Each structure stands twice: as structure tokens, then as C-alpha cells.
């Protein structure tokens, strides 16, 4: 193979563009001697809250901890049920199980890869406490419908925004190209994900749309009481030393990561716009290719992943061929959460989710990905499909 390898994600161009600012920010923290919480974290929390349009933002150790702490802060307790999607990274269901509640899965909509709101009502019982939609691959879930259901049944809504930092939700676009957004209730038009439900959980894992250089996470909420509880839970269940009121966690955002995130935050809209551009280009290059389904560039989609469906049972062969030509494509996710060994035999089947898990293929995606490389990826993909 003579050509260079194309990875699924290349973080280097972004770092090269901002390295002077990053190094200055890291140095500032090193010289301050303050490494946990403190002013850097407070400043980033304020900037993130303002950007996201949320009253409160609370920095924590990871996206997983953000989910777990937010669930507890919203009042989810052992024995409660939380409705979520089977088609996500395991941290989503794991956090529900880890707080002692039970995940209740609802199948997805194949066009958006997100929770199908039409199927939520049937799963609500007297134990249901919350709905946990995931804005998968950066595509906002059907929040208008989810909020309506939550309101009618007195449920909390926690958004898993690990893949959707910066996504501006413009309305439910299930199976359409975004043109339906005008029908949506004005009150939620254009809100950022994470500021729509009762709370949001974000991850700053390095590969996410806003990534740190290590682990990090954030909880958003407009509710003062939820925010205060989350602030206590992240630091051993108290805001006052030797006054621990409950069992909490050691889950704080590092000052170094907060300073790095503070440098990156002003760029995130530009990077997300570039991701949408890359997705547009893929869609244009892949127009009229048989045997695949391309993702719609819906309103607010920030393309954490660009994910195709490869039909006719060819997905694995296509992935293998791409790999043989030096192109890194990945399967997110090969196994729905309910089918993982940890939950073996506990859930019925969710047919759309299981079908999609056999068809999905994510192509290389990062903001600076050049069109010439996309052309090579698509040419190789076409060869693979024709094999
Ligand atoms: C990355 C991710 C998480 C977990 O975030 P971490 O920071 O890795 O703990 C949770 N949910 C989804 C959908 C994710 O993609």
C-alpha cells in the first residue's frame, strides 16, 4: 500500500492551530499551584453555562460521572426506572444501573439513530422516574416530543450530550431533512442541547467535539436545587468540609483541563460548522450510490460521527476492504447496550437497534478533514460496495 493511512480521527491539526494558546493556559495553571477546582474551573463553568444557555454548569471528572451524578441530583433512586436508548455507548445504561435504577430500553428510529419517542409511552410504569435521551453522533434527539411525554407523566429528562456539545436544537426532525423545524414550539427553538431537559451531561473525552487532553465532564441544569446537589455529590456529598451529608464521589474537573477547555470553547462553533461541511461533502460524493443510506444533515447536527448504513449484509466486508486500503472506518456500535453480556437475558429484543448495529459504519471525521482525502475515502468505499 503506497498511500498514507487515513485514521478515523486526527486530533493533531486542531492542536497545531491552537498550541500557543494551549501552552500558555497550561503554564498559567502550573504556575498558580491550584490544580483541583478553584478559579480556572469556576471560569470555565461560567463560560460553558453562558455558551450553552444554562443557568448552572458543574465540572466533573468524566461524562460517565456527569450522567451518574445528574441522575442522583434529579432524584433517581434505587428501584426507579429510567427510559433510554439501546443504541449508545455503554456509559449511558451503566450510569443508570450504577445508581441502582433499572434502564428500560425503547427502540430507536433508524433515520436518526435516536430514541423513537412514539414508543416511550408504552414503557412508562409507576416506577418510571426519568427519560434519558442520547443525542447520538451529535444529532439532537426528538426533544419536543420527549418533553411533552415527560410533562404529562411528571418525569425528569436528562440529556446525554457526550457527543453533542454545541448542537443547537431546532425541533424534531424524525426521518426528514430538517424542513419540519418550523412546526416546533417556539419556546425550545434554537436551544442548545443540555439546556432543554432538566439536566444535561457532557463528556470532554479527547475525541468528543469539545475535547480535553484527558478526562473531564460537565453537568448543566437550570434548577438551583439540582445544581447544589450535583456540586455536593461531586465532592464527597458536602460543600462544607467535615460536614458530609450524603455519600458522594470524588469527581472534580482538573484545573489544567478546565484551562484547556476554556481556550477551545470559543472555537467550537467553527469546528462544528466544519464538521457539517465535511458531512455535506460526503453526502454529495455518495449521492446515488446504491446499497447505502447516508445521514441527513439535520438542523443542529454537529456530526460527532458521520455514520452510514451499509445494506445487504456487506458492512463487515466493506470495513475490512477500507482497512486493507489504509482507511480507518469504525463501527459505533456493534452491540446494542441491552445485548451486552452484563445484561444478558434481561431484556426483550429491539429490532431496529439490532438491525442498525449490523449496518452502521462511521467514516473518518474531524473538522479539518480535506476534501481530497474524502474523495479517496469515497472512491475506495464505492469499490468496496461493488465487490
Ligand atoms: C463518551 C460517552 C459517554 C461517557 O463519557 P466519558 O467522559 O468517556 O465518561 C457517555 N455517553 C456517550 C453517548 C458517550 O459517547
PDB file of C-alpha atoms in Angstrom, residues 35-330:
ATOM      1  CA  UNK A  35      -4.873  22.155  40.384  1.00  0.00           C
ATOM      2  CA  UNK A  36      -8.302  20.991  41.547  1.00  0.00           C
ATOM      3  CA  UNK A  37     -11.439  23.143  41.141  1.00  0.00           C
ATOM      4  CA  UNK A  38     -10.614  26.784  42.013  1.00  0.00           C
ATOM      5  CA  UNK A  39     -10.722  29.802  39.725  1.00  0.00           C
ATOM      6  CA  UNK A  40      -9.881  28.017  36.442  1.00  0.00           C
ATOM      7  CA  UNK A  41     -12.733  25.566  36.855  1.00  0.00           C
ATOM      8  CA  UNK A  42     -15.104  28.321  38.011  1.00  0.00           C
ATOM      9  CA  UNK A  43     -14.224  30.457  34.982  1.00  0.00           C
ATOM     10  CA  UNK A  44     -14.759  27.587  32.566  1.00  0.00           C
ATOM     11  CA  UNK A  45     -18.057  26.646  34.241  1.00  0.00           C
ATOM     12  CA  UNK A  46     -19.315  30.232  33.808  1.00  0.00           C
ATOM     13  CA  UNK A  47     -18.193  30.385  30.173  1.00  0.00           C
ATOM     14  CA  UNK A  48     -19.754  26.992  29.381  1.00  0.00           C
ATOM     15  CA  UNK A  49     -23.027  27.922  31.122  1.00  0.00           C
ATOM     16  CA  UNK A  50     -23.228  31.171  29.136  1.00  0.00           C
ATOM     17  CA  UNK A  51     -22.434  29.420  25.858  1.00  0.00           C
ATOM     18  CA  UNK A  52     -24.911  26.597  26.441  1.00  0.00           C
ATOM     19  CA  UNK A  53     -27.643  28.886  27.740  1.00  0.00           C
ATOM     20  CA  UNK A  54     -27.907  27.005  31.013  1.00  0.00           C
ATOM     21  CA  UNK A  55     -28.119  28.676  34.422  1.00  0.00           C
ATOM     22  CA  UNK A  56     -25.626  26.281  36.010  1.00  0.00           C
ATOM     23  CA  UNK A  57     -22.662  24.253  34.764  1.00  0.00           C
ATOM     24  CA  UNK A  58     -20.796  21.910  37.120  1.00  0.00           C
ATOM     25  CA  UNK A  59     -17.448  20.431  36.085  1.00  0.00           C
ATOM     26  CA  UNK A  60     -16.830  16.783  36.951  1.00  0.00           C
ATOM     27  CA  UNK A  61     -14.359  14.007  36.223  1.00  0.00           C
ATOM     28  CA  UNK A  62     -15.926  12.428  33.129  1.00  0.00           C
ATOM     29  CA  UNK A  63     -19.081  12.160  31.079  1.00  0.00           C
ATOM     30  CA  UNK A  64     -19.909   8.936  32.870  1.00  0.00           C
ATOM     31  CA  UNK A  65     -19.739  10.666  36.262  1.00  0.00           C
ATOM     32  CA  UNK A  66     -21.774  13.571  34.858  1.00  0.00           C
ATOM     33  CA  UNK A  67     -24.561  11.089  33.983  1.00  0.00           C
ATOM     34  CA  UNK A  68     -24.401   9.320  37.334  1.00  0.00           C
ATOM     35  CA  UNK A  69     -24.281  12.478  39.441  1.00  0.00           C
ATOM     36  CA  UNK A  70     -27.005  14.159  37.381  1.00  0.00           C
ATOM     37  CA  UNK A  71     -29.287  11.120  37.771  1.00  0.00           C
ATOM     38  CA  UNK A  72     -28.871  11.240  41.537  1.00  0.00           C
ATOM     39  CA  UNK A  73     -29.240  15.037  41.647  1.00  0.00           C
ATOM     40  CA  UNK A  74     -32.525  14.668  39.749  1.00  0.00           C
ATOM     41  CA  UNK A  75     -33.763  12.299  42.444  1.00  0.00           C
ATOM     42  CA  UNK A  76     -33.332   8.935  40.714  1.00  0.00           C
ATOM     43  CA  UNK A  77     -33.075   6.264  43.419  1.00  0.00           C
ATOM     44  CA  UNK A  78     -32.503   2.522  43.662  1.00  0.00           C
ATOM     45  CA  UNK A  79     -35.529   0.683  42.266  1.00  0.00           C
ATOM     46  CA  UNK A  80     -36.549   3.507  39.925  1.00  0.00           C
ATOM     47  CA  UNK A  81     -36.798   3.006  36.181  1.00  0.00           C
ATOM     48  CA  UNK A  82     -35.139   5.256  33.599  1.00  0.00           C
ATOM     49  CA  UNK A  83     -36.163   5.075  29.940  1.00  0.00           C
ATOM     50  CA  UNK A  84     -33.298   5.253  27.462  1.00  0.00           C
ATOM     51  CA  UNK A  85     -31.995   4.086  24.089  1.00  0.00           C
ATOM     52  CA  UNK A  86     -30.405   0.682  23.498  1.00  0.00           C
ATOM     53  CA  UNK A  87     -28.165   2.184  20.806  1.00  0.00           C
ATOM     54  CA  UNK A  88     -25.466   4.139  22.669  1.00  0.00           C
ATOM     55  CA  UNK A  89     -22.095   3.791  24.340  1.00  0.00           C
ATOM     56  CA  UNK A  90     -22.436   1.602  27.457  1.00  0.00           C
ATOM     57  CA  UNK A  91     -21.823   4.549  29.843  1.00  0.00           C
ATOM     58  CA  UNK A  92     -25.445   5.579  29.254  1.00  0.00           C
ATOM     59  CA  UNK A  93     -27.049   2.417  30.657  1.00  0.00           C
ATOM     60  CA  UNK A  94     -24.172   1.754  33.032  1.00  0.00           C
ATOM     61  CA  UNK A  95     -24.740   5.041  34.853  1.00  0.00           C
ATOM     62  CA  UNK A  96     -28.428   4.173  35.347  1.00  0.00           C
ATOM     63  CA  UNK A  97     -27.512   0.739  36.731  1.00  0.00           C
ATOM     64  CA  UNK A  98     -24.728   2.191  38.874  1.00  0.00           C
ATOM     65  CA  UNK A  99     -27.144   4.444  40.772  1.00  0.00           C
ATOM     66  CA  UNK A 100     -29.272   1.347  41.466  1.00  0.00           C
ATOM     67  CA  UNK A 101     -32.014   2.143  38.970  1.00  0.00           C
ATOM     68  CA  UNK A 102     -33.097  -0.009  36.034  1.00  0.00           C
ATOM     69  CA  UNK A 103     -32.612   1.004  32.406  1.00  0.00           C
ATOM     70  CA  UNK A 104     -35.768   0.487  30.358  1.00  0.00           C
ATOM     71  CA  UNK A 105     -34.929   0.481  26.679  1.00  0.00           C
ATOM     72  CA  UNK A 106     -37.097   1.876  23.904  1.00  0.00           C
ATOM     73  CA  UNK A 107     -36.207   1.096  20.301  1.00  0.00           C
ATOM     74  CA  UNK A 108     -34.686   3.709  18.008  1.00  0.00           C
ATOM     75  CA  UNK A 109     -35.698   5.455  14.816  1.00  0.00           C
ATOM     76  CA  UNK A 110     -33.408   4.170  12.048  1.00  0.00           C
ATOM     77  CA  UNK A 111     -33.064   7.537  10.269  1.00  0.00           C
ATOM     78  CA  UNK A 112     -31.831   9.490  13.311  1.00  0.00           C
ATOM     79  CA  UNK A 113     -30.308   6.575  15.320  1.00  0.00           C
ATOM     80  CA  UNK A 114     -32.068   8.168  18.336  1.00  0.00           C
ATOM     81  CA  UNK A 115     -34.760   7.049  20.776  1.00  0.00           C
ATOM     82  CA  UNK A 116     -38.126   6.700  18.996  1.00  0.00           C
ATOM     83  CA  UNK A 117     -40.463   8.947  21.009  1.00  0.00           C
ATOM     84  CA  UNK A 118     -43.557   7.111  19.704  1.00  0.00           C
ATOM     85  CA  UNK A 119     -42.561   4.068  21.761  1.00  0.00           C
ATOM     86  CA  UNK A 120     -41.859   5.781  25.089  1.00  0.00           C
ATOM     87  CA  UNK A 121     -45.412   5.948  26.479  1.00  0.00           C
ATOM     88  CA  UNK A 122     -45.871   2.158  26.390  1.00  0.00           C
ATOM     89  CA  UNK A 123     -42.886   1.675  28.680  1.00  0.00           C
ATOM     90  CA  UNK A 124     -43.932   4.096  31.434  1.00  0.00           C
ATOM     91  CA  UNK A 125     -44.840   2.426  34.752  1.00  0.00           C
ATOM     92  CA  UNK A 126     -45.352   3.771  38.269  1.00  0.00           C
ATOM     93  CA  UNK A 127     -41.621   3.222  38.835  1.00  0.00           C
ATOM     94  CA  UNK A 128     -40.520   5.404  35.916  1.00  0.00           C
ATOM     95  CA  UNK A 129     -38.616   8.428  37.174  1.00  0.00           C
ATOM     96  CA  UNK A 130     -36.823   9.829  34.152  1.00  0.00           C
ATOM     97  CA  UNK A 131     -36.154   9.711  30.422  1.00  0.00           C
ATOM     98  CA  UNK A 132     -32.516   9.730  29.291  1.00  0.00           C
ATOM     99  CA  UNK A 133     -32.260  10.548  25.569  1.00  0.00           C
ATOM    100  CA  UNK A 134     -28.846  10.487  23.888  1.00  0.00           C
ATOM    101  CA  UNK A 135     -28.061  12.979  21.116  1.00  0.00           C
ATOM    102  CA  UNK A 136     -26.200  10.240  19.277  1.00  0.00           C
ATOM    103  CA  UNK A 137     -23.410  11.141  16.839  1.00  0.00           C
ATOM    104  CA  UNK A 138     -24.250  14.821  17.519  1.00  0.00           C
ATOM    105  CA  UNK A 139     -27.794  14.619  16.173  1.00  0.00           C
ATOM    106  CA  UNK A 140     -30.357  16.093  18.586  1.00  0.00           C
ATOM    107  CA  UNK A 141     -32.970  13.607  19.844  1.00  0.00           C
ATOM    108  CA  UNK A 142     -36.691  14.382  19.398  1.00  0.00           C
ATOM    109  CA  UNK A 143     -36.783  16.673  22.421  1.00  0.00           C
ATOM    110  CA  UNK A 144     -40.138  18.366  21.784  1.00  0.00           C
ATOM    111  CA  UNK A 145     -41.963  15.046  21.886  1.00  0.00           C
ATOM    112  CA  UNK A 146     -39.851  13.768  24.774  1.00  0.00           C
ATOM    113  CA  UNK A 147     -40.563  16.903  26.848  1.00  0.00           C
ATOM    114  CA  UNK A 148     -44.288  16.591  26.150  1.00  0.00           C
ATOM    115  CA  UNK A 149     -44.319  12.996  27.392  1.00  0.00           C
ATOM    116  CA  UNK A 150     -42.208  13.868  30.426  1.00  0.00           C
ATOM    117  CA  UNK A 151     -44.510  16.729  31.348  1.00  0.00           C
ATOM    118  CA  UNK A 152     -47.633  14.580  31.004  1.00  0.00           C
ATOM    119  CA  UNK A 153     -46.179  11.850  33.244  1.00  0.00           C
ATOM    120  CA  UNK A 154     -44.210  14.007  35.666  1.00  0.00           C
ATOM    121  CA  UNK A 155     -40.824  12.579  34.634  1.00  0.00           C
ATOM    122  CA  UNK A 156     -37.384  14.168  34.679  1.00  0.00           C
ATOM    123  CA  UNK A 157     -35.376  14.455  31.462  1.00  0.00           C
ATOM    124  CA  UNK A 158     -31.606  14.027  31.480  1.00  0.00           C
ATOM    125  CA  UNK A 159     -29.891  14.637  28.129  1.00  0.00           C
ATOM    126  CA  UNK A 160     -26.763  12.614  27.332  1.00  0.00           C
ATOM    127  CA  UNK A 161     -24.838  15.307  25.454  1.00  0.00           C
ATOM    128  CA  UNK A 162     -21.495  13.478  25.393  1.00  0.00           C
ATOM    129  CA  UNK A 163     -21.494  13.645  21.580  1.00  0.00           C
ATOM    130  CA  UNK A 164     -23.425  16.884  21.034  1.00  0.00           C
ATOM    131  CA  UNK A 165     -21.506  19.800  22.534  1.00  0.00           C
ATOM    132  CA  UNK A 166     -22.640  22.932  20.679  1.00  0.00           C
ATOM    133  CA  UNK A 167     -25.606  21.351  18.950  1.00  0.00           C
ATOM    134  CA  UNK A 168     -28.433  23.904  18.696  1.00  0.00           C
ATOM    135  CA  UNK A 169     -31.716  22.054  18.790  1.00  0.00           C
ATOM    136  CA  UNK A 170     -34.214  23.462  16.320  1.00  0.00           C
ATOM    137  CA  UNK A 171     -37.021  20.945  16.563  1.00  0.00           C
ATOM    138  CA  UNK A 172     -37.877  17.314  15.977  1.00  0.00           C
ATOM    139  CA  UNK A 173     -36.773  16.136  12.550  1.00  0.00           C
ATOM    140  CA  UNK A 174     -37.527  12.438  12.603  1.00  0.00           C
ATOM    141  CA  UNK A 175     -36.814  10.911   9.235  1.00  0.00           C
ATOM    142  CA  UNK A 176     -36.758  14.282   7.439  1.00  0.00           C
ATOM    143  CA  UNK A 177     -34.101  16.666   6.214  1.00  0.00           C
ATOM    144  CA  UNK A 178     -34.738  19.329   8.828  1.00  0.00           C
ATOM    145  CA  UNK A 179     -37.507  21.127   6.961  1.00  0.00           C
ATOM    146  CA  UNK A 180     -40.065  20.300   9.644  1.00  0.00           C
ATOM    147  CA  UNK A 181     -38.428  22.529  12.236  1.00  0.00           C
ATOM    148  CA  UNK A 182     -40.931  25.352  11.790  1.00  0.00           C
ATOM    149  CA  UNK A 183     -43.704  23.321  13.448  1.00  0.00           C
ATOM    150  CA  UNK A 184     -41.910  23.217  16.726  1.00  0.00           C
ATOM    151  CA  UNK A 185     -42.928  25.029  19.889  1.00  0.00           C
ATOM    152  CA  UNK A 186     -41.193  28.400  19.853  1.00  0.00           C
ATOM    153  CA  UNK A 187     -40.108  28.076  23.440  1.00  0.00           C
ATOM    154  CA  UNK A 188     -37.457  25.498  22.589  1.00  0.00           C
ATOM    155  CA  UNK A 189     -36.403  26.597  19.130  1.00  0.00           C
ATOM    156  CA  UNK A 190     -32.676  27.041  18.888  1.00  0.00           C
ATOM    157  CA  UNK A 191     -31.795  25.969  22.421  1.00  0.00           C
ATOM    158  CA  UNK A 192     -28.513  24.164  22.900  1.00  0.00           C
ATOM    159  CA  UNK A 193     -28.657  20.514  23.816  1.00  0.00           C
ATOM    160  CA  UNK A 194     -28.074  20.225  27.553  1.00  0.00           C
ATOM    161  CA  UNK A 195     -30.247  23.268  28.251  1.00  0.00           C
ATOM    162  CA  UNK A 196     -33.528  21.694  27.100  1.00  0.00           C
ATOM    163  CA  UNK A 197     -34.303  18.971  29.636  1.00  0.00           C
ATOM    164  CA  UNK A 198     -33.988  19.110  33.436  1.00  0.00           C
ATOM    165  CA  UNK A 199     -30.249  18.462  33.192  1.00  0.00           C
ATOM    166  CA  UNK A 200     -27.536  17.661  30.666  1.00  0.00           C
ATOM    167  CA  UNK A 201     -24.403  15.509  30.919  1.00  0.00           C
ATOM    168  CA  UNK A 202     -21.370  16.290  28.756  1.00  0.00           C
ATOM    169  CA  UNK A 203     -18.075  14.473  28.207  1.00  0.00           C
ATOM    170  CA  UNK A 204     -14.751  16.123  27.430  1.00  0.00           C
ATOM    171  CA  UNK A 205     -13.042  12.852  26.495  1.00  0.00           C
ATOM    172  CA  UNK A 206     -10.369  13.902  23.952  1.00  0.00           C
ATOM    173  CA  UNK A 207     -12.260  12.578  20.908  1.00  0.00           C
ATOM    174  CA  UNK A 208     -15.510  14.485  21.600  1.00  0.00           C
ATOM    175  CA  UNK A 209     -16.470  17.682  19.745  1.00  0.00           C
ATOM    176  CA  UNK A 210     -15.132  19.722  22.662  1.00  0.00           C
ATOM    177  CA  UNK A 211     -12.316  17.531  23.956  1.00  0.00           C
ATOM    178  CA  UNK A 212      -9.889  17.992  26.835  1.00  0.00           C
ATOM    179  CA  UNK A 213      -6.401  16.472  26.962  1.00  0.00           C
ATOM    180  CA  UNK A 214      -7.547  13.918  29.496  1.00  0.00           C
ATOM    181  CA  UNK A 215     -10.868  13.011  31.118  1.00  0.00           C
ATOM    182  CA  UNK A 216     -13.488  15.583  32.028  1.00  0.00           C
ATOM    183  CA  UNK A 217     -17.234  16.124  32.126  1.00  0.00           C
ATOM    184  CA  UNK A 218     -19.933  18.695  32.842  1.00  0.00           C
ATOM    185  CA  UNK A 219     -23.461  18.783  34.236  1.00  0.00           C
ATOM    186  CA  UNK A 220     -25.854  21.526  33.137  1.00  0.00           C
ATOM    187  CA  UNK A 221     -29.166  22.486  34.729  1.00  0.00           C
ATOM    188  CA  UNK A 222     -31.442  25.476  35.184  1.00  0.00           C
ATOM    189  CA  UNK A 223     -32.621  24.152  38.557  1.00  0.00           C
ATOM    190  CA  UNK A 224     -30.862  25.684  41.601  1.00  0.00           C
ATOM    191  CA  UNK A 225     -31.569  22.694  43.859  1.00  0.00           C
ATOM    192  CA  UNK A 226     -30.316  20.144  41.301  1.00  0.00           C
ATOM    193  CA  UNK A 227     -27.168  22.234  40.804  1.00  0.00           C
ATOM    194  CA  UNK A 228     -26.474  22.431  44.517  1.00  0.00           C
ATOM    195  CA  UNK A 229     -26.953  18.696  44.958  1.00  0.00           C
ATOM    196  CA  UNK A 230     -24.640  17.989  41.997  1.00  0.00           C
ATOM    197  CA  UNK A 231     -21.997  20.306  43.489  1.00  0.00           C
ATOM    198  CA  UNK A 232     -22.201  18.352  46.743  1.00  0.00           C
ATOM    199  CA  UNK A 233     -22.173  14.931  45.100  1.00  0.00           C
ATOM    200  CA  UNK A 234     -19.006  15.691  43.109  1.00  0.00           C
ATOM    201  CA  UNK A 235     -17.065  16.337  46.321  1.00  0.00           C
ATOM    202  CA  UNK A 236     -17.978  13.648  48.856  1.00  0.00           C
ATOM    203  CA  UNK A 237     -21.515  14.862  49.498  1.00  0.00           C
ATOM    204  CA  UNK A 238     -20.783  18.240  51.024  1.00  0.00           C
ATOM    205  CA  UNK A 239     -19.881  21.834  50.281  1.00  0.00           C
ATOM    206  CA  UNK A 240     -18.505  22.251  53.818  1.00  0.00           C
ATOM    207  CA  UNK A 241     -15.506  20.266  54.960  1.00  0.00           C
ATOM    208  CA  UNK A 242     -16.205  17.607  57.630  1.00  0.00           C
ATOM    209  CA  UNK A 243     -19.910  18.111  57.197  1.00  0.00           C
ATOM    210  CA  UNK A 244     -20.640  15.268  54.754  1.00  0.00           C
ATOM    211  CA  UNK A 245     -24.409  14.963  54.355  1.00  0.00           C
ATOM    212  CA  UNK A 246     -24.591  12.036  51.920  1.00  0.00           C
ATOM    213  CA  UNK A 247     -22.468   9.508  50.081  1.00  0.00           C
ATOM    214  CA  UNK A 248     -20.922  11.285  47.143  1.00  0.00           C
ATOM    215  CA  UNK A 249     -17.938  10.870  44.833  1.00  0.00           C
ATOM    216  CA  UNK A 250     -14.525  12.291  44.222  1.00  0.00           C
ATOM    217  CA  UNK A 251     -15.349  13.644  40.785  1.00  0.00           C
ATOM    218  CA  UNK A 252     -13.871  17.044  40.095  1.00  0.00           C
ATOM    219  CA  UNK A 253     -12.715  18.701  36.917  1.00  0.00           C
ATOM    220  CA  UNK A 254      -8.951  19.365  36.888  1.00  0.00           C
ATOM    221  CA  UNK A 255      -7.845  22.996  36.653  1.00  0.00           C
ATOM    222  CA  UNK A 256      -5.495  22.104  33.762  1.00  0.00           C
ATOM    223  CA  UNK A 257      -8.331  20.531  31.776  1.00  0.00           C
ATOM    224  CA  UNK A 258     -10.617  23.482  32.571  1.00  0.00           C
ATOM    225  CA  UNK A 259      -7.973  25.942  31.309  1.00  0.00           C
ATOM    226  CA  UNK A 260      -7.570  23.905  28.092  1.00  0.00           C
ATOM    227  CA  UNK A 261     -11.337  23.736  27.601  1.00  0.00           C
ATOM    228  CA  UNK A 262     -11.546  27.497  28.160  1.00  0.00           C
ATOM    229  CA  UNK A 263      -9.151  28.017  25.243  1.00  0.00           C
ATOM    230  CA  UNK A 264     -11.102  25.635  22.999  1.00  0.00           C
ATOM    231  CA  UNK A 265     -14.660  26.793  23.789  1.00  0.00           C
ATOM    232  CA  UNK A 266     -14.610  29.912  21.534  1.00  0.00           C
ATOM    233  CA  UNK A 267     -13.643  27.692  18.561  1.00  0.00           C
ATOM    234  CA  UNK A 268     -16.279  25.003  18.976  1.00  0.00           C
ATOM    235  CA  UNK A 269     -18.917  26.640  16.726  1.00  0.00           C
ATOM    236  CA  UNK A 270     -16.387  26.954  13.914  1.00  0.00           C
ATOM    237  CA  UNK A 271     -15.267  23.318  14.337  1.00  0.00           C
ATOM    238  CA  UNK A 272     -18.880  22.090  14.391  1.00  0.00           C
ATOM    239  CA  UNK A 273     -19.613  24.086  11.236  1.00  0.00           C
ATOM    240  CA  UNK A 274     -16.594  22.456   9.576  1.00  0.00           C
ATOM    241  CA  UNK A 275     -17.892  19.021  10.642  1.00  0.00           C
ATOM    242  CA  UNK A 276     -21.252  19.797   8.983  1.00  0.00           C
ATOM    243  CA  UNK A 277     -19.348  20.840   5.864  1.00  0.00           C
ATOM    244  CA  UNK A 278     -17.420  17.550   5.837  1.00  0.00           C
ATOM    245  CA  UNK A 279     -20.741  15.681   6.208  1.00  0.00           C
ATOM    246  CA  UNK A 280     -22.257  17.687   3.342  1.00  0.00           C
ATOM    247  CA  UNK A 281     -19.301  16.805   1.147  1.00  0.00           C
ATOM    248  CA  UNK A 282     -19.577  13.089   1.982  1.00  0.00           C
ATOM    249  CA  UNK A 283     -23.301  13.203   1.169  1.00  0.00           C
ATOM    250  CA  UNK A 284     -22.646  14.920  -2.153  1.00  0.00           C
ATOM    251  CA  UNK A 285     -19.901  12.444  -3.105  1.00  0.00           C
ATOM    252  CA  UNK A 286     -22.085   9.496  -2.090  1.00  0.00           C
ATOM    253  CA  UNK A 287     -25.227  10.619  -3.891  1.00  0.00           C
ATOM    254  CA  UNK A 288     -26.847   7.810  -5.901  1.00  0.00           C
ATOM    255  CA  UNK A 289     -24.503   5.117  -4.579  1.00  0.00           C
ATOM    256  CA  UNK A 290     -26.728   2.035  -4.240  1.00  0.00           C
ATOM    257  CA  UNK A 291     -26.801  -0.146  -1.118  1.00  0.00           C
ATOM    258  CA  UNK A 292     -26.108   2.574   1.426  1.00  0.00           C
ATOM    259  CA  UNK A 293     -28.072   5.081   3.499  1.00  0.00           C
ATOM    260  CA  UNK A 294     -26.358   8.411   4.158  1.00  0.00           C
ATOM    261  CA  UNK A 295     -27.198  10.516   7.238  1.00  0.00           C
ATOM    262  CA  UNK A 296     -29.321  13.648   6.731  1.00  0.00           C
ATOM    263  CA  UNK A 297     -27.637  16.921   7.672  1.00  0.00           C
ATOM    264  CA  UNK A 298     -30.478  17.796  10.053  1.00  0.00           C
ATOM    265  CA  UNK A 299     -30.847  21.102  11.891  1.00  0.00           C
ATOM    266  CA  UNK A 300     -28.406  21.236  14.777  1.00  0.00           C
ATOM    267  CA  UNK A 301     -26.499  18.048  13.854  1.00  0.00           C
ATOM    268  CA  UNK A 302     -22.844  18.541  14.859  1.00  0.00           C
ATOM    269  CA  UNK A 303     -21.550  15.267  13.373  1.00  0.00           C
ATOM    270  CA  UNK A 304     -19.516  13.826  16.192  1.00  0.00           C
ATOM    271  CA  UNK A 305     -19.596  10.861  13.817  1.00  0.00           C
ATOM    272  CA  UNK A 306     -20.538  10.615  10.152  1.00  0.00           C
ATOM    273  CA  UNK A 307     -22.373   7.310  10.145  1.00  0.00           C
ATOM    274  CA  UNK A 308     -23.656   5.420   7.117  1.00  0.00           C
ATOM    275  CA  UNK A 309     -25.760   2.312   6.917  1.00  0.00           C
ATOM    276  CA  UNK A 310     -24.332  -0.341   4.580  1.00  0.00           C
ATOM    277  CA  UNK A 311     -27.162  -2.605   3.444  1.00  0.00           C
ATOM    278  CA  UNK A 312     -27.324  -6.187   2.128  1.00  0.00           C
ATOM    279  CA  UNK A 313     -25.103  -7.662   4.832  1.00  0.00           C
ATOM    280  CA  UNK A 314     -21.976  -6.088   3.375  1.00  0.00           C
ATOM    281  CA  UNK A 315     -20.911  -3.889   6.295  1.00  0.00           C
ATOM    282  CA  UNK A 316     -18.113  -6.048   7.685  1.00  0.00           C
ATOM    283  CA  UNK A 317     -16.658  -6.755   4.227  1.00  0.00           C
ATOM    284  CA  UNK A 318     -16.717  -3.036   3.385  1.00  0.00           C
ATOM    285  CA  UNK A 319     -14.976  -2.153   6.631  1.00  0.00           C
ATOM    286  CA  UNK A 320     -12.328  -4.805   6.006  1.00  0.00           C
ATOM    287  CA  UNK A 321     -11.702  -3.578   2.465  1.00  0.00           C
ATOM    288  CA  UNK A 322     -11.348   0.026   3.662  1.00  0.00           C
ATOM    289  CA  UNK A 323      -8.855  -1.142   6.304  1.00  0.00           C
ATOM    290  CA  UNK A 324      -6.875  -3.026   3.634  1.00  0.00           C
ATOM    291  CA  UNK A 325      -6.603   0.285   1.728  1.00  0.00           C
ATOM    292  CA  UNK A 326      -5.425   2.157   4.838  1.00  0.00           C
ATOM    293  CA  UNK A 327      -8.743   3.817   5.694  1.00  0.00           C
ATOM    294  CA  UNK A 328      -9.912   3.651   9.281  1.00  0.00           C
ATOM    295  CA  UNK A 329     -13.666   3.220   9.496  1.00  0.00           C
ATOM    296  CA  UNK A 330     -15.295   2.180  12.754  1.00  0.00           C
TER     297      UNK A 330
END
